[in-house]
Structure formats: C-alpha cells, structure tokens
Coordinates of N, CA and C in Angstrom, one line a residue:
M1188 N 118.6 39.6 70.7 CA 118.1 40.1 69.5 C 116.5 40.1 69.4
I1189 N 115.9 39.2 70.2 CA 114.5 39.1 70.2 C 113.9 40.4 70.9
A1190 N 114.6 40.9 71.9 CA 114.1 42.1 72.6 C 114.2 43.3 71.8
R1191 N 115.1 43.4 70.9 CA 115.3 44.6 70.0 C 115.4 44.2 68.6
P1192 N 114.3 43.9 67.9 CA 114.4 43.3 66.6 C 114.8 44.3 65.5
L1193 N 114.5 45.6 65.6 CA 114.9 46.5 64.6 C 116.2 47.2 64.9
D1194 N 116.8 47.1 66.1 CA 118.0 47.7 66.4 C 118.1 49.2 66.1
L1195 N 117.0 49.9 66.6 CA 116.9 51.3 66.3 C 117.9 52.2 67.1
A1196 N 118.4 51.8 68.2 CA 119.4 52.6 68.9 C 120.6 52.9 68.2
T1197 N 121.0 52.0 67.3 CA 122.2 52.2 66.5 C 122.0 53.2 65.3
R1198 N 120.8 53.4 64.9 CA 120.5 54.3 63.8 C 120.1 55.7 64.2
L1199 N 120.0 56.0 65.5 CA 119.7 57.3 66.1 C 121.0 58.2 66.0
R1200 N 120.7 59.5 65.7 CA 121.8 60.5 65.8 C 122.1 60.8 67.3
P1201 N 123.3 61.2 67.6 CA 123.6 61.6 68.9 C 123.0 62.9 69.3
P1202 N 122.7 63.2 70.5 CA 122.0 64.4 70.9 C 123.0 65.6 70.6
P1203 N 122.4 66.8 70.2 CA 123.3 67.9 69.9 C 124.0 68.4 71.1
Q1204 N 125.2 69.0 70.9 CA 126.0 69.4 72.0 C 126.1 71.0 72.0
G1205 N 126.2 71.6 73.2 CA 126.4 73.0 73.3 C 125.2 73.9 73.1
T1206 N 124.0 73.5 73.4 CA 122.8 74.3 73.3 C 122.3 74.8 74.6
G1207 N 123.1 74.8 75.6 CA 122.7 75.2 77.0 C 122.5 76.7 77.1
A1208 N 123.2 77.5 76.3 CA 123.0 79.0 76.3 C 121.7 79.4 75.7
L1209 N 121.2 78.6 74.8 CA 120.0 79.0 74.1 C 118.8 79.1 75.1
H1210 N 118.8 78.2 76.1 CA 117.7 78.3 77.1 C 117.8 79.6 77.9
Y1211 N 119.0 80.0 78.2 CA 119.1 81.3 79.0 C 118.6 82.5 78.1
V1212 N 118.9 82.4 76.8 CA 118.4 83.5 75.9 C 116.9 83.5 75.9
N1213 N 116.3 82.3 75.8 CA 114.8 82.3 75.8 C 114.2 82.8 77.1
V1214 N 114.8 82.5 78.3 CA 114.3 83.0 79.5 C 114.5 84.5 79.6
G1215 N 115.6 85.0 79.1 CA 115.8 86.5 79.1 C 114.8 87.2 78.2
L1216 N 114.5 86.6 77.0 CA 113.6 87.3 76.1 C 112.2 87.3 76.8
L1217 N 111.8 86.2 77.4 CA 110.5 86.1 78.1 C 110.4 87.2 79.2
G1218 N 111.5 87.4 80.0 CA 111.5 88.4 81.0 C 111.4 89.8 80.4
L1219 N 112.1 90.0 79.2 CA 112.0 91.3 78.5 C 110.6 91.6 78.0
F1220 N 109.9 90.6 77.5 CA 108.6 90.8 77.0 C 107.6 91.1 78.1
F1221 N 107.7 90.4 79.2 CA 106.9 90.6 80.4 C 107.1 92.0 80.9
S1222 N 108.3 92.5 81.0 CA 108.6 93.8 81.5 C 108.1 94.9 80.6
M1223 N 108.2 94.7 79.3 CA 107.9 95.8 78.3 C 106.4 95.8 77.9
F1224 N 105.8 94.6 77.7 CA 104.5 94.5 77.2 C 103.5 94.0 78.2
G1225 N 103.9 93.6 79.3 CA 102.9 93.1 80.3 C 102.1 94.2 81.0
S1226 N 100.9 93.9 81.4 CA 100.2 94.9 82.1 C 100.4 94.7 83.6
R1227 N 99.8 95.6 84.4 CA 99.9 95.4 85.9 C 99.1 94.3 86.4
F1228 N 98.2 93.8 85.6 CA 97.3 92.7 86.0 C 97.7 91.3 85.7
V1229 N 98.8 91.2 84.9 CA 99.2 89.8 84.5 C 99.7 89.0 85.7
L1230 N 100.5 89.5 86.5 CA 101.0 88.7 87.7 C 100.6 89.3 89.0
A1231 N 99.7 90.3 89.0 CA 99.2 90.9 90.2 C 98.0 90.1 90.8
P1232 N 97.9 90.0 92.1 CA 96.7 89.4 92.7 C 95.5 90.2 92.5
G1233 N 94.3 89.6 92.4 CA 93.1 90.3 92.3 C 92.3 90.3 93.6
L1234 N 91.1 90.7 93.6 CA 90.2 90.7 94.8 C 89.9 89.2 95.0
G1235 N 90.1 88.8 96.2 CA 89.9 87.4 96.5 C 88.4 87.1 96.7
V1236 N 88.1 85.8 96.8 CA 86.8 85.4 97.0 C 86.2 85.8 98.3
D1237 N 87.1 85.9 99.3 CA 86.6 86.2 100.7 C 86.5 87.7 100.9
F1238 N 86.4 88.6 99.9 CA 86.3 90.0 100.1 C 84.8 90.3 100.6
Q1239 N 84.7 90.8 101.8 CA 83.4 91.1 102.4 C 83.4 92.5 102.8
V1240 N 82.3 93.2 102.4 CA 82.1 94.6 102.8 C 81.3 94.6 104.1
P1241 N 81.6 95.5 105.0 CA 80.9 95.5 106.3 C 79.4 95.7 106.2
Q1242 N 78.7 95.2 107.1 CA 77.2 95.4 107.1 C 76.8 96.5 108.1
L1243 N 75.8 97.3 107.7 CA 75.4 98.5 108.4 C 73.9 98.7 108.2
S1244 N 73.2 98.9 109.3 CA 71.8 99.2 109.2 C 71.6 100.6 108.6
G1245 N 70.7 100.7 107.6 CA 70.5 101.9 106.9 C 71.5 102.2 105.8
A1246 N 72.3 101.2 105.3 CA 73.3 101.4 104.3 C 72.7 101.9 103.0
Q1247 N 71.5 101.3 102.7 CA 70.9 101.7 101.4 C 70.3 103.1 101.4
A1248 N 70.0 103.6 102.6 CA 69.4 104.9 102.7 C 70.4 106.0 102.3
G1249 N 71.7 105.7 102.6 CA 72.8 106.7 102.4 C 73.5 106.4 101.1
A1250 N 72.9 105.6 100.2 CA 73.6 105.2 99.0 C 73.6 106.4 98.0
A1251 N 74.6 106.6 97.2 CA 74.7 107.7 96.2 C 75.6 107.1 95.1
Q1252 N 75.5 107.8 93.9 CA 76.2 107.5 92.7 C 77.6 107.9 92.9
A1253 N 78.6 107.0 92.7 CA 80.0 107.4 92.7 C 80.6 107.5 91.4
T1254 N 81.5 108.4 91.2 CA 82.2 108.6 89.9 C 83.5 107.7 89.8
H1255 N 84.1 107.4 91.0 CA 85.3 106.6 91.0 C 85.2 105.6 92.2
V1256 N 85.8 104.4 92.0 CA 85.7 103.3 93.0 C 87.1 102.8 93.2
I1257 N 87.4 102.6 94.5 CA 88.6 101.8 94.9 C 88.2 100.8 95.9
S1258 N 89.0 99.7 95.9 CA 88.8 98.6 96.9 C 90.1 98.5 97.7
V1259 N 89.9 98.3 99.0 CA 91.0 98.2 100.0 C 90.8 96.9 100.7
L1260 N 91.9 96.1 100.7 CA 92.0 94.8 101.4 C 92.6 95.0 102.7
R1261 N 92.4 94.1 103.6 CA 92.9 94.1 105.0 C 94.5 94.0 105.0
S1262 N 95.0 93.5 103.9 CA 96.5 93.4 103.7 C 97.1 94.8 103.4
G1263 N 96.3 95.8 103.2 CA 96.8 97.1 102.8 C 96.9 97.4 101.3
Q1264 N 96.5 96.4 100.5 CA 96.5 96.6 99.1 C 95.3 97.5 98.7
I1265 N 95.6 98.5 97.8 CA 94.5 99.4 97.3 C 94.4 99.1 95.8
F1266 N 93.2 98.8 95.4 CA 92.9 98.5 93.9 C 92.2 99.7 93.3
S1267 N 92.8 100.3 92.3 CA 92.1 101.4 91.6 C 91.7 100.8 90.2
E1268 N 91.3 101.7 89.4 CA 90.9 101.3 88.0 C 92.2 100.8 87.2
E1269 N 93.3 101.2 87.7 CA 94.6 100.9 87.0 C 95.4 99.9 87.6
G1270 N 94.9 99.2 88.7 CA 95.6 98.2 89.3 C 96.0 98.5 90.8
I1271 N 97.0 97.8 91.3 CA 97.4 98.0 92.7 C 98.2 99.3 92.8
V1272 N 97.8 100.1 93.8 CA 98.6 101.3 94.1 C 98.8 101.4 95.6
D1273 N 99.8 102.1 96.0 CA 100.1 102.4 97.4 C 99.5 103.8 97.7
L1274 N 99.6 104.3 98.9 CA 98.9 105.5 99.3 C 99.5 106.7 98.5
G1275 N 100.8 106.7 98.3 CA 101.4 107.8 97.5 C 100.9 107.8 96.1
Q1276 N 100.8 106.7 95.5 CA 100.3 106.6 94.1 C 98.8 106.9 94.1
L1277 N 98.1 106.6 95.1 CA 96.7 106.9 95.2 C 96.4 108.4 95.2
R1278 N 97.3 109.1 96.0 CA 97.2 110.6 96.0 C 97.3 111.2 94.6
E1279 N 98.3 110.7 93.9 CA 98.5 111.2 92.5 C 97.3 110.8 91.6
W1280 N 96.8 109.6 91.8 CA 95.7 109.1 91.0 C 94.5 110.0 91.2
L1281 N 94.2 110.3 92.5 CA 93.1 111.1 92.9 C 93.2 112.5 92.3
K1282 N 94.4 113.1 92.4 CA 94.6 114.5 91.9 C 94.4 114.5 90.4
S1283 N 94.8 113.5 89.7 CA 94.6 113.5 88.2 C 93.2 113.2 87.8
R1284 N 92.4 112.6 88.7 CA 91.0 112.3 88.3 C 90.0 113.4 88.8
A1285 N 90.5 114.3 89.7 CA 89.6 115.2 90.4 C 89.0 116.3 89.4
G1286 N 89.8 116.7 88.4 CA 89.3 117.7 87.5 C 88.4 117.2 86.4
R1287 N 88.2 116.0 86.3 CA 87.4 115.4 85.1 C 85.9 115.5 85.4
E1288 N 85.5 115.5 86.6 CA 84.1 115.5 87.0 C 83.8 116.8 87.7
P1289 N 82.5 117.3 87.6 CA 82.2 118.6 88.3 C 82.1 118.3 89.8
R1290 N 81.6 117.2 90.3 CA 81.5 116.9 91.7 C 82.0 115.5 91.9
P1291 N 83.3 115.3 91.9 CA 83.9 113.9 92.0 C 83.5 113.2 93.3
T1292 N 83.1 112.0 93.2 CA 82.7 111.2 94.4 C 83.5 109.9 94.4
L1293 N 84.2 109.6 95.5 CA 85.0 108.3 95.6 C 84.2 107.3 96.5
L1294 N 84.0 106.1 96.0 CA 83.4 105.1 96.8 C 84.6 104.2 97.2
V1295 N 84.8 104.1 98.5 CA 85.8 103.2 99.1 C 85.2 101.9 99.6
R1296 N 85.5 100.8 98.9 CA 85.0 99.5 99.3 C 86.1 98.8 100.1
A1297 N 86.0 99.0 101.4 CA 87.0 98.4 102.3 C 86.5 97.1 102.8
S1298 N 87.5 96.1 102.8 CA 87.2 94.8 103.4 C 87.0 95.0 104.9
S1299 N 86.4 94.0 105.5 CA 86.0 94.1 106.9 C 87.2 94.2 107.9
G1300 N 88.4 93.8 107.5 CA 89.5 93.9 108.4 C 90.4 95.1 108.2
V1301 N 90.0 96.1 107.4 CA 90.8 97.3 107.2 C 90.7 98.2 108.4
T1302 N 91.9 98.7 108.8 CA 91.9 99.5 110.1 C 91.4 100.9 109.8
L1303 N 91.0 101.5 110.9 CA 90.4 102.9 110.8 C 91.5 103.9 110.4
A1304 N 92.7 103.6 110.8 CA 93.8 104.5 110.4 C 94.0 104.5 108.9
E1305 N 93.9 103.4 108.3 CA 94.1 103.3 106.8 C 92.9 104.0 106.1
L1306 N 91.7 103.8 106.6 CA 90.6 104.5 106.0 C 90.7 106.0 106.2
I1307 N 91.2 106.5 107.3 CA 91.3 107.9 107.5 C 92.4 108.5 106.6
D1308 N 93.5 107.8 106.4 CA 94.5 108.2 105.4 C 94.0 108.3 104.0
I1309 N 93.2 107.3 103.6 CA 92.6 107.3 102.3 C 91.6 108.5 102.1
E1310 N 90.8 108.6 103.2 CA 89.8 109.7 103.1 C 90.4 111.1 103.1
G1311 N 91.5 111.2 103.9 CA 92.2 112.5 103.9 C 92.8 112.8 102.5
A1312 N 93.4 111.8 101.9 CA 94.0 112.0 100.5 C 92.9 112.4 99.5
A1313 N 91.7 111.7 99.7 CA 90.6 112.0 98.7 C 90.1 113.5 99.0
H1314 N 89.9 113.9 100.2 CA 89.4 115.2 100.5 C 90.4 116.3 100.0
D1315 N 91.7 116.0 100.2 CA 92.8 116.9 99.7 C 92.7 117.1 98.2
A1316 N 92.3 116.0 97.5 CA 92.2 116.1 96.0 C 90.8 116.7 95.5
G1317 N 89.9 116.9 96.5 CA 88.6 117.5 96.1 C 87.5 116.5 95.9
F1318 N 87.6 115.3 96.5 CA 86.6 114.3 96.3 C 85.6 114.3 97.5
R1319 N 84.4 113.9 97.3 CA 83.5 113.5 98.3 C 83.6 112.0 98.5
V1320 N 83.7 111.6 99.7 CA 84.0 110.2 100.0 C 82.8 109.5 100.6
L1321 N 82.6 108.3 100.0 CA 81.5 107.4 100.5 C 82.2 106.1 100.9
L1322 N 81.8 105.5 102.0 CA 82.3 104.2 102.4 C 81.3 103.2 102.1
G1323 N 81.7 102.1 101.4 CA 80.8 101.1 101.0 C 80.4 100.1 102.1
A1324 N 79.1 99.8 102.2 CA 78.6 98.9 103.2 C 77.4 98.2 102.6
E1325 N 77.1 97.0 103.1 CA 75.9 96.3 102.8 C 74.8 96.5 103.8
E1326 N 73.6 96.4 103.4 CA 72.5 96.5 104.4 C 72.5 95.3 105.4
R1327 N 72.4 95.6 106.6 CA 72.5 94.5 107.7 C 71.3 93.6 107.4
G1328 N 71.5 92.3 107.5 CA 70.5 91.3 107.3 C 70.4 90.8 105.9
A1329 N 71.0 91.6 104.9 CA 71.0 91.1 103.6 C 72.1 90.1 103.4
G1330 N 71.8 89.0 102.7 CA 72.8 88.0 102.5 C 74.0 88.5 101.7
P1331 N 75.2 87.9 101.9 CA 76.3 88.3 101.1 C 76.1 88.1 99.6
G1332 N 76.1 89.2 98.9 CA 75.9 89.2 97.5 C 77.2 89.2 96.7
P1333 N 77.2 89.1 95.4 CA 78.4 89.2 94.7 C 79.0 90.6 94.7
V1334 N 80.3 90.6 94.7 CA 81.0 91.9 94.7 C 81.1 92.4 93.3
E1335 N 80.6 93.6 93.1 CA 80.7 94.2 91.7 C 82.1 94.7 91.4
T1336 N 82.6 94.3 90.2 CA 83.9 94.7 89.8 C 83.8 95.6 88.6
R1337 N 84.6 96.5 88.5 CA 84.6 97.4 87.3 C 85.7 97.0 86.3

C-alpha cells in the first residue's frame, strides 16, 4: 500500500475496444489528400547541394538572356518550372512554351556528369519545338558560386 497510496489503477476506465479500423481510414484519407491536393514538389527530390555546372574558358563571353531554364542531373532527372519531367514530357512542355515568346531561348543547366547523348536528345527536342539552346557553364577559374533557382 505504501508504493501505491492512491490506488489509481482501480479507478481508470478500460481502454476502448474495436478502434483498429479508424487508423486505416485516417491513412486512407491522408493518401487521398496527398494525391488530390499535393503538388509535384511535396515528395519530389530537388536539386542537390552537389549540383555543379561544368567550367569553360570564355563562358561569360557567350552568355545570353534565356526565356526558359531547365536543370538536368546526372541521374537523368530533368527539372523544369513545373517539376520533374522525362524526355517525352519535356517535348510537350517545350512545344507549349514555344509560341509564348518571339525568340524562345532555352538554357540547359546540366550537371557535370550528364552524358552527351542526353544533352543531344534534349537539344534536339528543343530545336524541334523552335527554341535556341544555350548550355550553362561557369567561367574557368571562378570559384563555385551558388546555383540560381527559379
């Protein structure tokens, strides 16, 4: 009796029975809300900290103003203004954007490990849609600066 002076254990109600299905309903509703109201950026990965643009001598001399920007990672992910797209979706995205500007220009910011084949596919899709293509690079000898995000 000294260890339990108030004897609270006898005054507690028993735990409720049969509420196991309620947890499944909650999980189902959360999944429904994520699928209906979630954006493409909620659970999608973003540009990592290790995103490095290649360095090239004379990169600033060839700089021009771009109307649209995409980022390509070495894993094959392509980031547009609307999120992650594959090459087929990129073709549609470029076709829908081509008529909005008088001289559309696409800046491709490719990470250092992106293959030439991927760049050629992206550049071909952009040319087919009517874009002028610029490849992003940093001036050689300049320190790695912050990556601009739109």
